[in-house]
Coordinates of C-alpha atoms and ligand atoms in Angstrom, one line a residue:
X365 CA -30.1 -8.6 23.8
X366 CA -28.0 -6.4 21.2
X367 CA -24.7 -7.6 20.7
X368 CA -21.9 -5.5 22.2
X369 CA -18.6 -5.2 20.3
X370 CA -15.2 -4.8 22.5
X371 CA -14.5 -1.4 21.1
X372 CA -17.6 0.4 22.6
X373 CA -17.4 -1.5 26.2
X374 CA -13.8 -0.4 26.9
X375 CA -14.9 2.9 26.4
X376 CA -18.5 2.7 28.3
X377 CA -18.3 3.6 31.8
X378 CA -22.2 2.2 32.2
X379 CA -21.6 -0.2 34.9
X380 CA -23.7 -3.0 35.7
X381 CA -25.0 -3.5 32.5
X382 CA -25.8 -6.6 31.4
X383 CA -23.9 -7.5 28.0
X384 CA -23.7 -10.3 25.5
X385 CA -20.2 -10.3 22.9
X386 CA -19.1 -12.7 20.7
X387 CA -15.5 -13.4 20.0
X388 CA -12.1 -15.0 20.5
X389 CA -9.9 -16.2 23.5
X390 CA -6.5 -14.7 23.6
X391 CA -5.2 -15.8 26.3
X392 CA -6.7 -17.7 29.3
X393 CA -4.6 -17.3 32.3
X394 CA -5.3 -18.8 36.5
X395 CA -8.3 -20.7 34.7
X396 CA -9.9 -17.5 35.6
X397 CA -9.0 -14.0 33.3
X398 CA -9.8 -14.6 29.7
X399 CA -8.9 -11.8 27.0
X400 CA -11.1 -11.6 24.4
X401 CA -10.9 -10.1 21.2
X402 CA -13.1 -9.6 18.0
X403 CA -11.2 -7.3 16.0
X404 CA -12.9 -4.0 17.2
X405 CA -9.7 -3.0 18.4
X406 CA -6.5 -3.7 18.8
X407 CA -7.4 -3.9 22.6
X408 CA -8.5 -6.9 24.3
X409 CA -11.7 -7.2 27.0
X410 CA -10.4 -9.4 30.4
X411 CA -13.6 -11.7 31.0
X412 CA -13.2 -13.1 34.7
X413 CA -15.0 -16.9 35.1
X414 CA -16.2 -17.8 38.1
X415 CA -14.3 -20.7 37.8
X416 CA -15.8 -22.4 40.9
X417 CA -19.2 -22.8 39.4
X418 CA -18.3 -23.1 35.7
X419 CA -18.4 -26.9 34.6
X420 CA -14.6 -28.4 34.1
X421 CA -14.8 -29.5 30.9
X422 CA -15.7 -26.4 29.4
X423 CA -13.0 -24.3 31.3
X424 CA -11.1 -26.8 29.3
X425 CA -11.9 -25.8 26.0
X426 CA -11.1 -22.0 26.9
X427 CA -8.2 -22.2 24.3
X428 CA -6.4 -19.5 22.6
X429 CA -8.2 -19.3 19.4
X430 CA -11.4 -20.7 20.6
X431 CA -14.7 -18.6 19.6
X432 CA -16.9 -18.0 22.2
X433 CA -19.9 -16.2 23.3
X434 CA -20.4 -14.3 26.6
X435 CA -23.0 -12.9 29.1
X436 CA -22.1 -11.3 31.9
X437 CA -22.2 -7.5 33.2
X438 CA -19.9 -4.9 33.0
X439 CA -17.8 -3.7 35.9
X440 CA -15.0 -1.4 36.9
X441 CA -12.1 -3.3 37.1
X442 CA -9.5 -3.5 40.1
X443 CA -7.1 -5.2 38.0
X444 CA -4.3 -3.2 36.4
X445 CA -3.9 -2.7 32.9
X446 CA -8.0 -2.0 32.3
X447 CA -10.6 0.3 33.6
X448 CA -13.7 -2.2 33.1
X449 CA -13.8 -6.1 32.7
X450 CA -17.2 -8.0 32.4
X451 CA -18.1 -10.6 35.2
X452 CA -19.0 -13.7 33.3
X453 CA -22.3 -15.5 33.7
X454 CA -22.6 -17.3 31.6
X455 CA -20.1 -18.5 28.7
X456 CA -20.9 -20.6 25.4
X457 CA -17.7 -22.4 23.5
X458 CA -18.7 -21.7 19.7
X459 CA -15.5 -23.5 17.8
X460 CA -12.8 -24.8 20.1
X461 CA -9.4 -24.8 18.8
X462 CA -7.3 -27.8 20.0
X463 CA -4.2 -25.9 21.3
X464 CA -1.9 -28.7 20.2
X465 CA -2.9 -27.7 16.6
X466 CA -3.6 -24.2 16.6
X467 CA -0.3 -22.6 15.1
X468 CA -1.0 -18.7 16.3
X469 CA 0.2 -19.4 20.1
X470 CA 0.0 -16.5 22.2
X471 CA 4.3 -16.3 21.6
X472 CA 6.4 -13.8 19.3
X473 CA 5.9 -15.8 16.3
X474 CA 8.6 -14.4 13.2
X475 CA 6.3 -12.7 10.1
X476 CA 8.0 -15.4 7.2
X477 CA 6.7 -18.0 9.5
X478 CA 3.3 -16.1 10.2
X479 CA 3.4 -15.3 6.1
X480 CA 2.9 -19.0 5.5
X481 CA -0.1 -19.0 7.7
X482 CA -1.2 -15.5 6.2
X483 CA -4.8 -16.9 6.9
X484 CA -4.4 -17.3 10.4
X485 CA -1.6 -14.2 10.7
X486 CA -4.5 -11.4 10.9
X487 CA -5.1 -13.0 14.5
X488 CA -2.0 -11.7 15.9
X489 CA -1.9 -7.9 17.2
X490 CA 0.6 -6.8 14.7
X491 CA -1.5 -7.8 11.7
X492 CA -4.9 -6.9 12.9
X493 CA -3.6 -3.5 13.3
X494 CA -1.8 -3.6 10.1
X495 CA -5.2 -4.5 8.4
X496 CA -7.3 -2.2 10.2
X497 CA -5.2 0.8 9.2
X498 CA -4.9 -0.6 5.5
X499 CA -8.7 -0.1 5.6
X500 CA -8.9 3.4 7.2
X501 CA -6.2 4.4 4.7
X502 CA -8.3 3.5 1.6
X503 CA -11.3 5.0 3.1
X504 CA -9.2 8.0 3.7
X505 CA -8.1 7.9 0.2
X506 CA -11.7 7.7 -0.9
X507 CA -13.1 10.7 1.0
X508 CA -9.8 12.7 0.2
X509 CA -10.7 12.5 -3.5
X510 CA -14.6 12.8 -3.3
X511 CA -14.2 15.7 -0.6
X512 CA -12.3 17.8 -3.8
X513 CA -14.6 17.2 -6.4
X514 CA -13.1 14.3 -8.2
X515 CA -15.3 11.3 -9.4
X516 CA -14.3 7.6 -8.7
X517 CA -13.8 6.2 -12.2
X518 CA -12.8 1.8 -12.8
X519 CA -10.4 1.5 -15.3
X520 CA -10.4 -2.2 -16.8
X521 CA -8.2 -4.6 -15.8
X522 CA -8.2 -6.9 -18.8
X523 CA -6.6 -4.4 -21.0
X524 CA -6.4 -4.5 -25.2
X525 CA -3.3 -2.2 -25.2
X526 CA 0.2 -2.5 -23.7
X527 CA 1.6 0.7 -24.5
X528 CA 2.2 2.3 -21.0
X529 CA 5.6 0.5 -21.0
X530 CA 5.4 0.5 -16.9
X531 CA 6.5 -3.0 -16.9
X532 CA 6.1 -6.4 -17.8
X533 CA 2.7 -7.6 -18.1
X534 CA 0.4 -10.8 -17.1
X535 CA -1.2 -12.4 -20.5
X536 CA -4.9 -13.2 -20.1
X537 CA -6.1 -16.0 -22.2
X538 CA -8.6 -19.0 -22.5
X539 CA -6.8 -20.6 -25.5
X540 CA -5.4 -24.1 -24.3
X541 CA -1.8 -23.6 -23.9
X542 CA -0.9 -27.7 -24.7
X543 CA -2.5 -26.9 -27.9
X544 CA -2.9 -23.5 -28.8
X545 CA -4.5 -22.8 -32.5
X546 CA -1.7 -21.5 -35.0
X547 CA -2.0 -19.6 -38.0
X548 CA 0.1 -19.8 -41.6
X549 CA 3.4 -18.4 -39.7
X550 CA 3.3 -21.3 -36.9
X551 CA 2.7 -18.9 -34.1
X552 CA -0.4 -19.0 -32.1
X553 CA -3.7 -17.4 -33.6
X554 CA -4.4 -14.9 -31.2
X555 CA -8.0 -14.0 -33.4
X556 CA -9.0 -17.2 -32.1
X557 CA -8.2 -16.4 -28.3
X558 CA -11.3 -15.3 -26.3
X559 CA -11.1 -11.4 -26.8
X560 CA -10.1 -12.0 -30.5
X561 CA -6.5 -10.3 -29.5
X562 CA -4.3 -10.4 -27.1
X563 CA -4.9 -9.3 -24.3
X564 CA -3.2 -8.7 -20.7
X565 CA -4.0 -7.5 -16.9
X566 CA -3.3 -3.9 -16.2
X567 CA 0.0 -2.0 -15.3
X568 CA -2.3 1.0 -14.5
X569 CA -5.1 3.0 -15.5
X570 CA -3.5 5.9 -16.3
X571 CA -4.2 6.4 -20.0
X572 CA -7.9 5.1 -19.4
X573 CA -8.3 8.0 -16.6
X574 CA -7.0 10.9 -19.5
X575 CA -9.9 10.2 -21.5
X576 CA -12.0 10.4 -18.7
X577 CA -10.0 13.7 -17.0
X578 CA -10.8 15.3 -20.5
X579 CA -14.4 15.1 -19.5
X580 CA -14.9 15.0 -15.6
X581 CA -12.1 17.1 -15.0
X582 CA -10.6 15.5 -12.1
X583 CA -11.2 11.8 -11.8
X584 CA -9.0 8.8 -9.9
X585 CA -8.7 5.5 -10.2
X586 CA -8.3 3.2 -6.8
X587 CA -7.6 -0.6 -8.0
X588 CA -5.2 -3.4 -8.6
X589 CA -2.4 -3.1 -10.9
X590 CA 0.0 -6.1 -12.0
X591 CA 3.6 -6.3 -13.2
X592 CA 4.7 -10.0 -14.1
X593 CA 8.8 -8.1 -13.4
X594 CA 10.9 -10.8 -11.5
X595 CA 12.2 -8.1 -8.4
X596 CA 11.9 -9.8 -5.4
X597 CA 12.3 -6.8 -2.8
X598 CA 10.9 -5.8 0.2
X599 CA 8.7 -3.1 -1.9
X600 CA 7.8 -4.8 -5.4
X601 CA 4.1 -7.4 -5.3
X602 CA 3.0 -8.4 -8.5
X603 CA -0.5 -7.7 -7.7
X604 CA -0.3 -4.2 -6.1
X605 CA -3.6 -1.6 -5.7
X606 CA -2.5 1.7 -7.2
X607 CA -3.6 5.2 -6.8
X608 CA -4.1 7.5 -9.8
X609 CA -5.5 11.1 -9.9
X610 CA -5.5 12.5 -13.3
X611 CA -6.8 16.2 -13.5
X612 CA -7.3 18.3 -16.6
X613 CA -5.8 21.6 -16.9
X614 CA -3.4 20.6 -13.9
X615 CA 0.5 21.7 -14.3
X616 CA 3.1 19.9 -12.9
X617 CA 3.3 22.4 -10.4
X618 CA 0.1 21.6 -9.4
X619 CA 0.5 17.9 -9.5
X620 CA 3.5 18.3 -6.9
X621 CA 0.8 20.2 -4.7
X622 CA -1.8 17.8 -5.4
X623 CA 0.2 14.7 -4.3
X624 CA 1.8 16.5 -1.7
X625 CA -1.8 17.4 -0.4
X626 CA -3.0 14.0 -0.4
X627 CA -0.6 12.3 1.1
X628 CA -0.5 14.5 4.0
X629 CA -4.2 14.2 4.6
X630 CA -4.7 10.5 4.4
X631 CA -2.1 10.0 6.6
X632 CA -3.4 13.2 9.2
X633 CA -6.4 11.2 8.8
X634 CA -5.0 7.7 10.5
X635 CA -3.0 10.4 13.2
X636 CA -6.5 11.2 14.3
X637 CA -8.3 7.9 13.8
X638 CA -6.4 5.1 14.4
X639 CA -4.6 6.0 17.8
X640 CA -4.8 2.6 19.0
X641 CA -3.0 0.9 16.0
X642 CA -0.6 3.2 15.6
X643 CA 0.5 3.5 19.4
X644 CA 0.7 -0.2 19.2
X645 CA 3.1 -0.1 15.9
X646 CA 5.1 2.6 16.8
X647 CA 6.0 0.1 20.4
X648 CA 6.5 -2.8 17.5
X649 CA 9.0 -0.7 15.9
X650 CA 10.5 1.0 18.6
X651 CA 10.9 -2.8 20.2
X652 CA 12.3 -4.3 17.1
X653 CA 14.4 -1.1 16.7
X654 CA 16.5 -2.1 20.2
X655 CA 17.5 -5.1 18.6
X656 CA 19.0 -3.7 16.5
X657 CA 22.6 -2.4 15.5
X658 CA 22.7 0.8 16.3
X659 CA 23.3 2.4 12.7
X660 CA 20.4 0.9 11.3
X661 CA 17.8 2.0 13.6
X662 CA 15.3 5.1 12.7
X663 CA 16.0 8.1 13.6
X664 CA 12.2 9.3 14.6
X665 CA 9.7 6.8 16.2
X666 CA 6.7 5.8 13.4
X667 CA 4.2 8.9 15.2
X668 CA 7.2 11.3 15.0
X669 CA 8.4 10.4 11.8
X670 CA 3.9 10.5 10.7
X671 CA 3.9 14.1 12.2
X672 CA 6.8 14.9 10.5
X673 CA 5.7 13.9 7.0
X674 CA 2.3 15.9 7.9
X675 CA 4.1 19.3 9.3
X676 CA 7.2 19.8 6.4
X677 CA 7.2 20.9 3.1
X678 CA 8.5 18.2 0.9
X679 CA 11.6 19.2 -1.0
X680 CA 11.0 19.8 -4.5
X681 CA 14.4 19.1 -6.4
X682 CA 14.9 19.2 -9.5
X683 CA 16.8 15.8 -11.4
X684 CA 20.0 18.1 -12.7
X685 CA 20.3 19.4 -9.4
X686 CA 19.7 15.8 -8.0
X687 CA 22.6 14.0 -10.0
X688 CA 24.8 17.1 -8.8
X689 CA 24.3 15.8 -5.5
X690 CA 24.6 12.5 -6.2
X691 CA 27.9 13.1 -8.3
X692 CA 30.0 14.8 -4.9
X693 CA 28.6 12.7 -2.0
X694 CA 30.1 10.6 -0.1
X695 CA 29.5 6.9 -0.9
X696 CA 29.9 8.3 -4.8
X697 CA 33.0 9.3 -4.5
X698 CA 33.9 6.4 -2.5
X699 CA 32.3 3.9 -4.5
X700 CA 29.6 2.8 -2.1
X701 CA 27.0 2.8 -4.0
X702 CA 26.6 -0.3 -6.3
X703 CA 25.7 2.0 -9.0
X704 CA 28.3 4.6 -9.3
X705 CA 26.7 8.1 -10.6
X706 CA 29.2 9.3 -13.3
X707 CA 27.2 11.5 -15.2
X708 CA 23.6 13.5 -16.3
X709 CA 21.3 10.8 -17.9
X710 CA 21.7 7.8 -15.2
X711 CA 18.9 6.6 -13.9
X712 CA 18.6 6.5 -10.4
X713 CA 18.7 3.2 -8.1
X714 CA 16.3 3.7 -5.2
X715 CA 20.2 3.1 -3.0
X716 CA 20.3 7.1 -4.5
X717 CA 16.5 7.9 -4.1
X718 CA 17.5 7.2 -0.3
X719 CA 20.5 8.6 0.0
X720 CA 18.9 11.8 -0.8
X721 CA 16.0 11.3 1.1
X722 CA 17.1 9.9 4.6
X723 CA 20.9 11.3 4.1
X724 CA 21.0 14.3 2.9
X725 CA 17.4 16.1 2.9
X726 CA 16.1 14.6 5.7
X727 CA 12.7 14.8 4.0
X728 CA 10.0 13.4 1.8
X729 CA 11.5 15.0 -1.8
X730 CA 9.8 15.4 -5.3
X731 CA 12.4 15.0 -7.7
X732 CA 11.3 16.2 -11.2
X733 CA 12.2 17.3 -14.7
X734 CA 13.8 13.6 -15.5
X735 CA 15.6 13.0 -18.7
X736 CA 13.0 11.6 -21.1
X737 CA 14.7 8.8 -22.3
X738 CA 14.7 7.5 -18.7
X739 CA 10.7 7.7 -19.0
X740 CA 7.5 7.0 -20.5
X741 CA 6.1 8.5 -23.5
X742 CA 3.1 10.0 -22.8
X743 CA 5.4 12.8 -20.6
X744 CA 5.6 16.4 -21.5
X745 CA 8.9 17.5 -23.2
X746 CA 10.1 20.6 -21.7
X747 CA 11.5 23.3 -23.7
X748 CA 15.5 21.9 -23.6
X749 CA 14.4 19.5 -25.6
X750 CA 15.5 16.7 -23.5
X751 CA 13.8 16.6 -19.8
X752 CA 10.5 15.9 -19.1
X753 CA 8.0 16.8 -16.9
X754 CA 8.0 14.3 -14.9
X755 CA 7.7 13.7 -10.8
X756 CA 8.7 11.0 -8.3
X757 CA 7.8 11.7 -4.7
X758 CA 10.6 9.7 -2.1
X759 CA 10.1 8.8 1.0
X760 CA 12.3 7.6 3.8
X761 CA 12.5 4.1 4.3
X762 CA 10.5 3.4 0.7
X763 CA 11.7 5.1 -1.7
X764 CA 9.7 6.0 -4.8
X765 CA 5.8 6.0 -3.2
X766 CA 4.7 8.4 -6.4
X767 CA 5.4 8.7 -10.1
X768 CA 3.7 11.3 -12.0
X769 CA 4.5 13.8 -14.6
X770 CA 2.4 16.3 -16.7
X771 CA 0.8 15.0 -19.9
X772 CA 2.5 15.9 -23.5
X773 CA -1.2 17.1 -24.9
X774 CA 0.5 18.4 -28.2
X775 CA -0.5 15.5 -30.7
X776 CA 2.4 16.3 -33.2
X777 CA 5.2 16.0 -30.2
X778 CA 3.1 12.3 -29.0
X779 CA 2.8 11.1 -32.6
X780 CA 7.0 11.7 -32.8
X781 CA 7.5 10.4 -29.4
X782 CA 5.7 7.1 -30.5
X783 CA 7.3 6.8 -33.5
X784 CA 10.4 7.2 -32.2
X785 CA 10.1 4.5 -29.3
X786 CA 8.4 2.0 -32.2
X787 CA 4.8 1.5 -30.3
X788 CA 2.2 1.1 -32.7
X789 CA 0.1 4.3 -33.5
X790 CA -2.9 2.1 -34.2
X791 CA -2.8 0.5 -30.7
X792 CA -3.6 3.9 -29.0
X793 CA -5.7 5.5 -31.6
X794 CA -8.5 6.1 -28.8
X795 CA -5.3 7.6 -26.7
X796 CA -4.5 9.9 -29.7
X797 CA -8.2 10.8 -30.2
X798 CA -8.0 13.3 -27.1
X799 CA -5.6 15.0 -28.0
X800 CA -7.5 15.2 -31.2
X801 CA -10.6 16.4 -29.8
X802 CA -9.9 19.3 -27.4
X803 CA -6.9 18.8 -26.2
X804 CA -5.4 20.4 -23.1
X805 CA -3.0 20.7 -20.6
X806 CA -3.1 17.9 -17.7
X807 CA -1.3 16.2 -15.2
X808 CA -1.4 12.8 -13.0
X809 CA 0.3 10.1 -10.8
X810 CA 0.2 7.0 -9.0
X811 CA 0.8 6.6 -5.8
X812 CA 1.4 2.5 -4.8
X813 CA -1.1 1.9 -1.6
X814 CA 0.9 -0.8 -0.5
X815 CA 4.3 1.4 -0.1
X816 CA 1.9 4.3 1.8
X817 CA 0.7 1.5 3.9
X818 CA 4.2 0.1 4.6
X819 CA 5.2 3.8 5.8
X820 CA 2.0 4.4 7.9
X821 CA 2.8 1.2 9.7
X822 CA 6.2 1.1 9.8
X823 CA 6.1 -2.7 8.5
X824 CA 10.1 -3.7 6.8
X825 CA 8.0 -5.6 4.1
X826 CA 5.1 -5.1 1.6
X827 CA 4.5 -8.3 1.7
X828 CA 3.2 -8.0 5.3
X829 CA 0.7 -5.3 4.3
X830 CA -1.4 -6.9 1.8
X831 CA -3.6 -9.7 3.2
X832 CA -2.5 -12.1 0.3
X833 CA 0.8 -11.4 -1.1
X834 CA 1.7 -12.3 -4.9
X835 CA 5.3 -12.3 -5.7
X836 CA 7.5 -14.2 -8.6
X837 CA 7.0 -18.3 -7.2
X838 CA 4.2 -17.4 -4.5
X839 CA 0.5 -16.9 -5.1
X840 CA -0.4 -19.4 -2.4
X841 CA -4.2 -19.4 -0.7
Ligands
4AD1496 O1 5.9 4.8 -11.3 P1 4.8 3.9 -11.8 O2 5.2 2.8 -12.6 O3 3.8 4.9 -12.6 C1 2.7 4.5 -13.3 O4 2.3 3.4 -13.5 C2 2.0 5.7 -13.9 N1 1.2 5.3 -15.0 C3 1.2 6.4 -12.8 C4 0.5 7.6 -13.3 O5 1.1 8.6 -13.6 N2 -0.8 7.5 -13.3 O6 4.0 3.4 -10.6 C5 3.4 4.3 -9.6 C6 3.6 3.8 -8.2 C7 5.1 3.8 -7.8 O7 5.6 5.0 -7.5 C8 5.1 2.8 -6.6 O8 4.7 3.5 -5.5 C9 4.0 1.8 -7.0 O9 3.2 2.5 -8.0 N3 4.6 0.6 -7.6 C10 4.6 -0.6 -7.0 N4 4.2 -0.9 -5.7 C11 4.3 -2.2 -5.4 N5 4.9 -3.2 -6.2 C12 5.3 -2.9 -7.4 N6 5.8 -3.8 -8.2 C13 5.2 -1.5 -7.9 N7 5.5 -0.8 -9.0 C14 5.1 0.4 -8.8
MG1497 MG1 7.9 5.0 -11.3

């Protein structure tokens, strides 16, 4: 008989049919009402044992945690709490799991404690949701992209060059590090290494995906990054999976509409697709919320705050007007902030990225036209001579979720630029080369899929939104 999965029975109203499912014990209560689960849903099937004629010893290894697999029929159920249950003939223990052991205990367990036990944490209801909307979100992201006529394109991730200047990066080498070959000048000979160079993983694939926007058109690149930067925050990994559109002939302007676009249809996509998860996180949040004091809880529930995000226009600010702002608030002027805002040219701390985003717009803002010594090279210099076309889209309770900016594609302005910050022309020849070879105006960003999944879930910390967290002193299983 075809195996059923939990999902489609709790929405079958075919009574009396016989069904086989395989999956785990929950929670076994009266020796009698088990709730089963296989990660269909969030939802769990009761199974009701006829206890009387079901052998003792194995009603004793119906454990939480224990795999089993199960015949019985399907039937309305009287109980409350569920429309259907299935009447159980017939019940096979596949693993048991020796509830003195087993640490995931059907309790409130706290998420550093489940974080150690991040291979056992996707059993609980908070992460299985978590994990199932991380999925939906990337396939969201996915169709998004393909739906507009952009082409998937894999950027390496053992990169040659380290211009991009994003952040610190991870060395990749096979040379023994006790013992490392030297040349004439006592430092180690790289030539002998495995690439013949040094080499290092990826920060992005942002300067890979130009070359390929100045061919495709409009290509994105879906895969991890990694910064070896010591910040140990609720929103920094050091293995991260990063977004990054890159679209010839694009304007900033059109960038802002592009990731304002996105955004709001992968996340309409979840609103409509994972009901079940999401009515289950927004409870989490709401619950966690109560315990709260009562100045730091949210002001919109996770769906209200989701809808929100999908119905408003994002603010678009510019970073003159921003620092303005910034310069008369409140905690400026009374030296709240850690970082005081004194004057045009700071850069801003993400305690200001909020401020103006939860305090005083009330909405997800793109702030652009940054000074350009506050960013990367490769941005377009505007005609003052000192901003750049640059874009970071904020969002409440994360932050920065998008950096962007519009390309400089004028190779005499680059060539300066470089010069100027001391990067080695030679290193990015291939870089150069496009704007060599029909050059043209174009725009990108990233967006970091860990922060959008933080804010679809409402989880506190990234680290509970990707299955195997790396951070500085933690790359355990
Ligand atoms: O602002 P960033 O550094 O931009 C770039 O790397 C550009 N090359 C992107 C582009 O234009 N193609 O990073 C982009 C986004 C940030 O806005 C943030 O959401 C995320 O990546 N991010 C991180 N997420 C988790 N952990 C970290 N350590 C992150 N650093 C950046
Ligand atoms: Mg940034």
């Amino acid at each position: 008989m075809k195996r059923s999965n939990v999902a489609e029975l709790l929405s079958s109203d075919k009574f009396l049919q016989e069904v086989t499912l395989k999956g785990w014990v929950r929670t076994f209560r009266a020796n009698r009402f088990i709730a089963l689960n296989d990660g269909s849903t969030i939802n769990n099937i009761q199974c009701v044992v006829d206890f009387e004629n079901t052998d003792e010893r194995i009603l004793k290894r119906i454990t939480t945690g224990a795999a089993v697999a199960i015949k019985g029929t399907l039937v309305e159920s009287l109980g409350r709490g569920q429309n259907v249950e299935i009447k159980v003939s017939t019940i096979e223990i596949l693993g048991d799991s020796n509830p003195e052991e087993y640490p995931i205990q059907p309790k409130k367990h706290s998420f550093e404690f489940l974080r150690e036990n991040a291979h056992l944490r996707i059993r609980t209801n908070t992460f299985s949701a978590v994990m199932r909307l991380r999925s939906a979100l990337s396939f969201a992201v996915h169709n998004y992209f393909i739906k507009n006529g952009f082409y998937n394109f894999h950027a390496p991730i053992i990169t040659g060059s380290d211009a991009e200047g994003a952040g610190e990066m991870f060395n990749v080498t096979t040379l023994d590090i006790e013992n490392p070959p030297k040349n004439e000048d006592g430092n180690v000979d790289r030539t002998k290494d495995f690439f013949g160079k040094t080499t290092n993983l990826t920060v992005s694939g942002q300067l890979e995906a130009e070359t390929y926007a100045m061919a495709l058109g409009k290509v994105y690149t879906f895969g991890p990054t990694f910064r070896a930067e010591n910040s140990n925050t609720t929103r920094h990994l050091s293995e991260f999976w990063m977004i990054e559109p890159e679209v010839a002939f694009n304007n900033l302007d059109d960038n802002m509409d592009l990731a304002e676009d996105f955004i709001k249809s992968v996340i309409s996509y979840v609103l409509n697709n994972c009901k079940d998860d999401l009515a289950f996180l927004d409870n989490r949040l709401t619950q966690e919320d109560k315990s709260k004091p009562a100045a730091q809880r949210n002001e919109m529930s996770l769906l209200e705050k989701l809808n929100f995000v999908v119905e408003n226009n994002f603010k678009r600010v510019s970073y003159t007007e921003a620092i303005d702002i910034l310069r008369n608030c409140k905690p400026n002027k009374k030296k709240k902030f850690q970082y005081l805002i004194n004057e045009w040219g700071a850069d801003l701390q993400s305690e200001h990225e909020r401020f103006l985003v939860e305090k005083h717009f009330k909405c997800p803002v793109i702030l652009f036209d940054y000074p350009a010594n506050i960013k990367a090279f490769y941005m377009r210099l505007n005609e003052d001579g000192k901003t750049v076309r640059a874009m970071d889209v904020l969002f409440p309770g994360i932050g920065e979720i998008v950096g962007g900016s519009q390309r400089e594609e004028r190779l005499d302005v680059l060539k300066q630029k470089i010069d100027e910050l001391n990067i080695d022309e030679k290193e990015l020849w291939w870089y150069l080369d496009t704007r060599r070879f029909g050059t043209a105006v174009h725009s990108g960003f990233g967006l970091g899929f860990e922060r959008l999944v933080q804010f679809t879930t409402g989880m506190g910390n990234i680290r509970d939104v990707i299955p195997y967290p790396r951070t500085p002193q933690n790359a355990e299983f």
